[in-house]
XYZ file of C-alpha atoms in Angstrom:
327
model
C 102.834 8.406 -92.729
C 103.923 7.121 -89.258
C 103.288 10.438 -87.106
C 105.187 8.864 -84.447
C 108.476 9.023 -86.317
C 110.487 12.194 -86.559
C 109.852 12.434 -90.555
C 106.234 11.720 -89.737
C 105.790 14.457 -87.075
C 107.577 17.098 -89.313
C 105.047 16.193 -92.393
C 102.136 16.722 -89.924
C 103.465 19.888 -88.499
C 104.150 21.201 -91.938
C 100.586 20.188 -92.951
C 98.994 21.674 -89.717
C 100.781 24.991 -90.344
C 99.707 25.091 -93.901
C 96.029 24.528 -93.033
C 96.028 27.594 -90.730
C 95.110 30.661 -92.638
C 96.928 33.061 -90.337
C 100.122 31.015 -90.273
C 100.258 30.557 -94.187
C 99.766 34.310 -94.764
C 102.333 35.484 -92.410
C 104.848 32.928 -93.665
C 105.442 30.851 -90.550
C 107.596 28.095 -91.014
C 109.035 25.011 -88.993
C 112.658 24.987 -87.491
C 112.445 21.881 -85.515
C 110.445 18.940 -84.546
C 110.222 16.070 -81.774
C 108.124 14.176 -79.532
C 106.496 16.930 -77.410
C 108.507 19.734 -78.867
C 108.312 22.216 -81.900
C 109.828 25.321 -83.172
C 108.210 27.835 -85.528
C 109.961 31.072 -87.316
C 108.363 33.956 -88.415
C 110.209 36.026 -91.212
C 111.188 39.525 -90.947
C 108.449 41.953 -92.255
C 107.792 45.616 -91.718
C 104.294 44.883 -90.985
C 105.247 43.208 -87.569
C 106.484 46.661 -86.396
C 104.607 48.092 -83.497
C 106.704 51.152 -82.673
C 108.321 52.840 -85.662
C 110.115 55.497 -83.453
C 111.969 52.709 -81.462
C 112.146 50.153 -84.178
C 110.309 47.429 -82.092
C 108.178 44.407 -83.059
C 104.491 44.576 -81.734
C 103.963 42.270 -78.962
C 101.015 40.975 -80.303
C 103.141 39.451 -83.133
C 105.188 37.353 -80.613
C 101.828 36.113 -78.913
C 100.546 34.725 -82.249
C 103.982 32.990 -83.015
C 103.966 31.681 -79.399
C 100.168 30.389 -79.512
C 100.843 28.621 -82.559
C 104.156 26.979 -81.789
C 102.648 25.936 -78.117
C 99.726 24.326 -80.167
C 102.111 22.401 -82.560
C 104.016 21.159 -79.501
C 100.918 19.735 -78.059
C 100.318 18.014 -81.096
C 103.674 16.345 -81.423
C 103.048 15.061 -77.851
C 99.793 13.215 -78.356
C 99.658 9.577 -78.850
C 96.711 10.051 -81.606
C 95.449 13.013 -83.580
C 92.548 14.899 -81.694
C 91.158 18.441 -81.596
C 92.545 20.705 -78.896
C 92.184 24.515 -78.134
C 93.992 27.185 -76.194
C 92.591 27.588 -72.532
C 95.005 30.449 -71.578
C 98.351 32.052 -72.471
C 100.741 33.905 -70.563
C 103.487 35.998 -72.256
C 106.561 37.659 -70.480
C 108.490 40.066 -72.178
C 112.167 39.998 -71.096
C 113.849 42.494 -73.678
C 112.523 44.304 -76.553
C 112.058 42.385 -80.053
C 113.908 44.462 -82.721
C 111.822 45.228 -85.767
C 112.561 43.769 -89.247
C 114.187 40.608 -87.967
C 113.240 36.987 -87.790
C 111.724 35.604 -84.594
C 111.744 31.832 -83.599
C 109.875 30.277 -80.678
C 110.551 27.003 -79.278
C 107.952 25.420 -77.442
C 107.835 22.127 -75.259
C 104.640 20.324 -74.070
C 106.032 19.185 -70.737
C 102.805 17.515 -69.200
C 99.716 15.933 -70.930
C 97.031 14.837 -68.651
C 93.576 13.274 -69.504
C 92.090 16.730 -70.434
C 94.848 19.321 -70.241
C 98.161 19.858 -71.966
C 100.705 22.329 -70.421
C 103.368 24.058 -72.634
C 106.128 26.609 -72.084
C 108.603 28.009 -74.556
C 111.066 30.867 -75.461
C 111.172 33.333 -78.242
C 114.399 34.411 -79.799
C 116.040 36.557 -82.584
C 119.019 35.682 -84.647
C 122.320 36.959 -83.184
C 120.867 37.250 -79.710
C 121.687 34.575 -77.068
C 119.214 35.539 -74.706
C 115.230 35.076 -75.194
C 113.181 38.268 -75.903
C 110.106 36.720 -74.304
C 108.790 33.374 -72.589
C 105.531 31.811 -72.823
C 103.324 29.301 -70.856
C 100.130 28.049 -72.054
C 97.629 25.313 -71.408
C 95.311 23.669 -73.821
C 92.086 21.709 -73.436
C 92.093 18.174 -75.215
C 89.400 16.745 -77.374
C 87.564 20.118 -77.981
C 84.489 19.865 -80.332
C 85.717 20.492 -83.872
C 82.369 20.527 -86.022
C 81.336 23.503 -88.383
C 78.961 25.929 -86.913
C 76.222 25.211 -89.207
C 76.246 21.561 -88.470
C 75.875 22.292 -84.671
C 72.783 24.415 -85.170
C 69.834 23.137 -82.971
C 72.034 20.036 -81.743
C 74.844 19.457 -78.948
C 78.150 19.737 -79.963
C 79.873 16.541 -81.077
C 83.539 15.614 -81.248
C 84.957 15.038 -84.728
C 85.293 11.592 -85.984
C 88.969 10.148 -85.611
C 91.041 10.635 -88.506
C 94.263 8.753 -89.753
C 97.469 10.851 -89.755
C 97.169 10.869 -93.596
C 93.573 12.225 -93.294
C 94.240 14.816 -90.722
C 97.368 16.219 -92.957
C 95.153 16.186 -96.165
C 92.310 18.044 -94.344
C 94.629 20.433 -92.823
C 96.498 21.207 -95.929
C 93.495 21.942 -98.253
C 92.612 25.311 -99.183
C 90.465 27.307 -96.787
C 87.044 28.614 -98.185
C 84.698 30.587 -95.908
C 81.263 30.796 -97.144
C 79.292 34.098 -96.781
C 76.930 32.425 -94.682
C 79.600 31.599 -92.268
C 80.628 35.438 -91.653
C 78.604 37.093 -89.047
C 77.878 40.800 -89.386
C 77.902 42.434 -85.841
C 79.033 46.174 -86.811
C 76.281 48.670 -87.688
C 77.436 50.364 -91.150
C 76.647 53.933 -89.918
C 78.241 53.744 -86.645
C 80.943 56.503 -86.458
C 84.411 55.715 -85.808
C 88.084 56.425 -87.006
C 91.342 54.769 -87.429
C 92.813 53.992 -84.096
C 95.888 55.844 -84.857
C 97.404 57.602 -87.927
C 98.650 55.347 -90.625
C 102.320 54.506 -90.563
C 102.829 54.706 -86.862
C 102.230 51.158 -86.077
C 102.275 48.978 -89.361
C 100.858 45.788 -87.169
C 97.925 47.888 -85.944
C 97.499 48.917 -89.688
C 97.683 45.264 -90.807
C 94.775 44.451 -88.256
C 93.034 47.758 -89.431
C 91.849 48.489 -85.901
C 89.307 51.338 -85.429
C 88.219 53.317 -82.693
C 84.579 54.094 -81.832
C 83.350 56.975 -80.099
C 84.599 57.646 -76.442
C 82.328 56.320 -73.678
C 82.445 56.715 -69.950
C 84.239 53.307 -69.420
C 86.956 54.050 -72.042
C 87.232 53.700 -75.888
C 85.880 50.836 -77.675
C 88.279 49.203 -80.660
C 87.163 46.985 -83.386
C 89.042 44.530 -85.157
C 87.370 43.893 -88.837
C 87.094 40.364 -89.960
C 89.115 38.925 -92.693
C 89.914 35.436 -93.555
C 93.855 35.783 -92.983
C 92.792 35.998 -89.115
C 91.241 32.601 -89.304
C 93.232 29.917 -87.060
C 90.790 27.199 -87.052
C 89.157 26.619 -90.492
C 87.074 23.769 -89.538
C 84.603 25.659 -87.041
C 85.744 28.386 -88.391
C 87.329 30.541 -85.814
C 89.616 33.442 -85.245
C 93.355 32.497 -84.378
C 93.724 32.507 -80.571
C 96.903 34.252 -81.042
C 95.232 36.757 -83.197
C 92.825 37.681 -80.295
C 95.810 38.069 -77.860
C 97.415 40.434 -80.255
C 94.342 42.522 -80.536
C 93.783 42.431 -76.781
C 97.472 43.500 -76.384
C 96.857 46.234 -78.897
C 93.642 47.430 -77.100
C 95.429 47.577 -73.859
C 98.362 49.856 -75.312
C 95.747 51.851 -77.331
C 93.573 52.183 -74.074
C 96.500 53.840 -72.091
C 97.572 56.147 -75.159
C 93.670 57.246 -75.449
C 93.373 57.809 -71.397
C 96.819 59.654 -71.061
C 96.462 62.652 -73.336
C 99.951 64.174 -73.950
C 101.709 60.800 -73.429
C 105.162 61.013 -75.051
C 105.871 57.694 -76.723
C 104.278 54.300 -76.726
C 103.602 52.076 -73.649
C 105.805 48.917 -73.847
C 104.399 45.588 -72.690
C 105.780 43.740 -69.744
C 103.625 40.726 -69.485
C 100.293 39.717 -70.757
C 97.892 36.938 -69.955
C 94.705 35.921 -71.649
C 92.009 33.428 -70.774
C 89.954 31.971 -73.773
C 86.052 31.701 -72.914
C 84.689 30.555 -76.149
C 85.745 30.230 -79.673
C 85.796 33.344 -81.728
C 83.491 33.496 -84.917
C 84.490 34.804 -88.237
C 83.130 38.349 -87.348
C 84.134 41.753 -86.296
C 85.539 41.734 -82.788
C 85.753 44.360 -80.098
C 87.888 45.300 -77.136
C 87.762 47.664 -74.183
C 90.026 48.273 -71.672
C 90.108 49.434 -67.769
C 93.018 50.826 -66.012
C 93.325 48.741 -62.845
C 96.216 50.781 -61.389
C 98.684 53.107 -62.782
C 101.706 54.560 -61.351
C 104.667 56.665 -62.632
C 106.439 53.621 -64.381
C 104.014 50.761 -64.746
C 100.233 50.599 -65.563
C 98.165 47.440 -64.955
C 95.255 47.138 -67.727
C 92.403 44.717 -68.090
C 90.585 44.128 -71.206
C 87.415 42.468 -72.294
C 87.209 40.878 -75.893
C 83.659 40.433 -77.403
C 81.819 39.978 -80.667
C 78.115 40.020 -80.566
C 77.674 40.802 -76.837
C 80.076 42.553 -74.232
C 78.515 40.529 -71.665
C 79.405 37.330 -73.339
C 83.168 37.925 -74.026
C 85.253 35.394 -76.112
C 88.249 36.157 -73.994
C 89.584 38.311 -71.134
C 93.057 39.615 -70.487
C 95.033 41.688 -68.426
C 98.724 42.952 -68.356
C 101.394 45.460 -67.211
C 102.732 47.964 -69.418
C 105.879 50.107 -68.830
C 104.919 53.671 -69.210
C 107.134 55.885 -71.574
C 109.931 58.568 -70.265
C 111.947 60.868 -72.134
C 115.013 58.487 -71.793
C 113.374 55.350 -72.587
């Protein structure tokens, strides 16, 4: 397979998507491929709904699709196959994304340096000429891509170079997570409840987010691990977009929990996340802090961690539009 031909790129992208458990489970599909550009679609599902009252898609769903599409665009821009990982991702939500409709993200890798690739993109829904969101992301090139148990007691090493055919074969192979690879981080006797009543936000139900007891700094929310959340099956590691979606969920749930009597659900205006280290196949936690809250807009910062809140896997912040009766 010649990856530098259009047909070769298409085969590589399809294998790449097939090799990502989250992308495969969510039904992502390729819409277009070219040198340094890619388009991915997400089929309409009730699961992606974030606000059932308004009939809107959860912003985290857009972030996962955008992160994946941007990563694919980086792959099509490289002159040879190599590992890469998201450094940061920023989403700007231009207008509400309607539930139970397809979403398409078109991403372009517009600059590749020795160490970093820069990507921008837009997300659309069928029948709507204007984008519902825009994304900007940066990726680190040539990241270590070895399994965690192989790295124990030794310095990380980069994966050996593979031919396009070998890479496609490895990415399309079924993913098997060994029990020894799944870290347990949540005490079984820790009291907690579902973050929100079932049915109010199908996407939060899909993530199965739980809320732990209130503490002085604000509530802590837990994302239980499941294999469908894997983005890198080689390490293995959680999908970066899933971390973003969980961070956005924590941001919104924080505002709901700290504003008793709030009528309606806060709506994302923008969201930016920085990835500090890869996220293991383990329960993940998020806690928010309100930086500033006005009558219409609130700015929230969230810390996302796994084993230790002092060693976060990601940090994020975003603005939310606070609900009013006429919204």
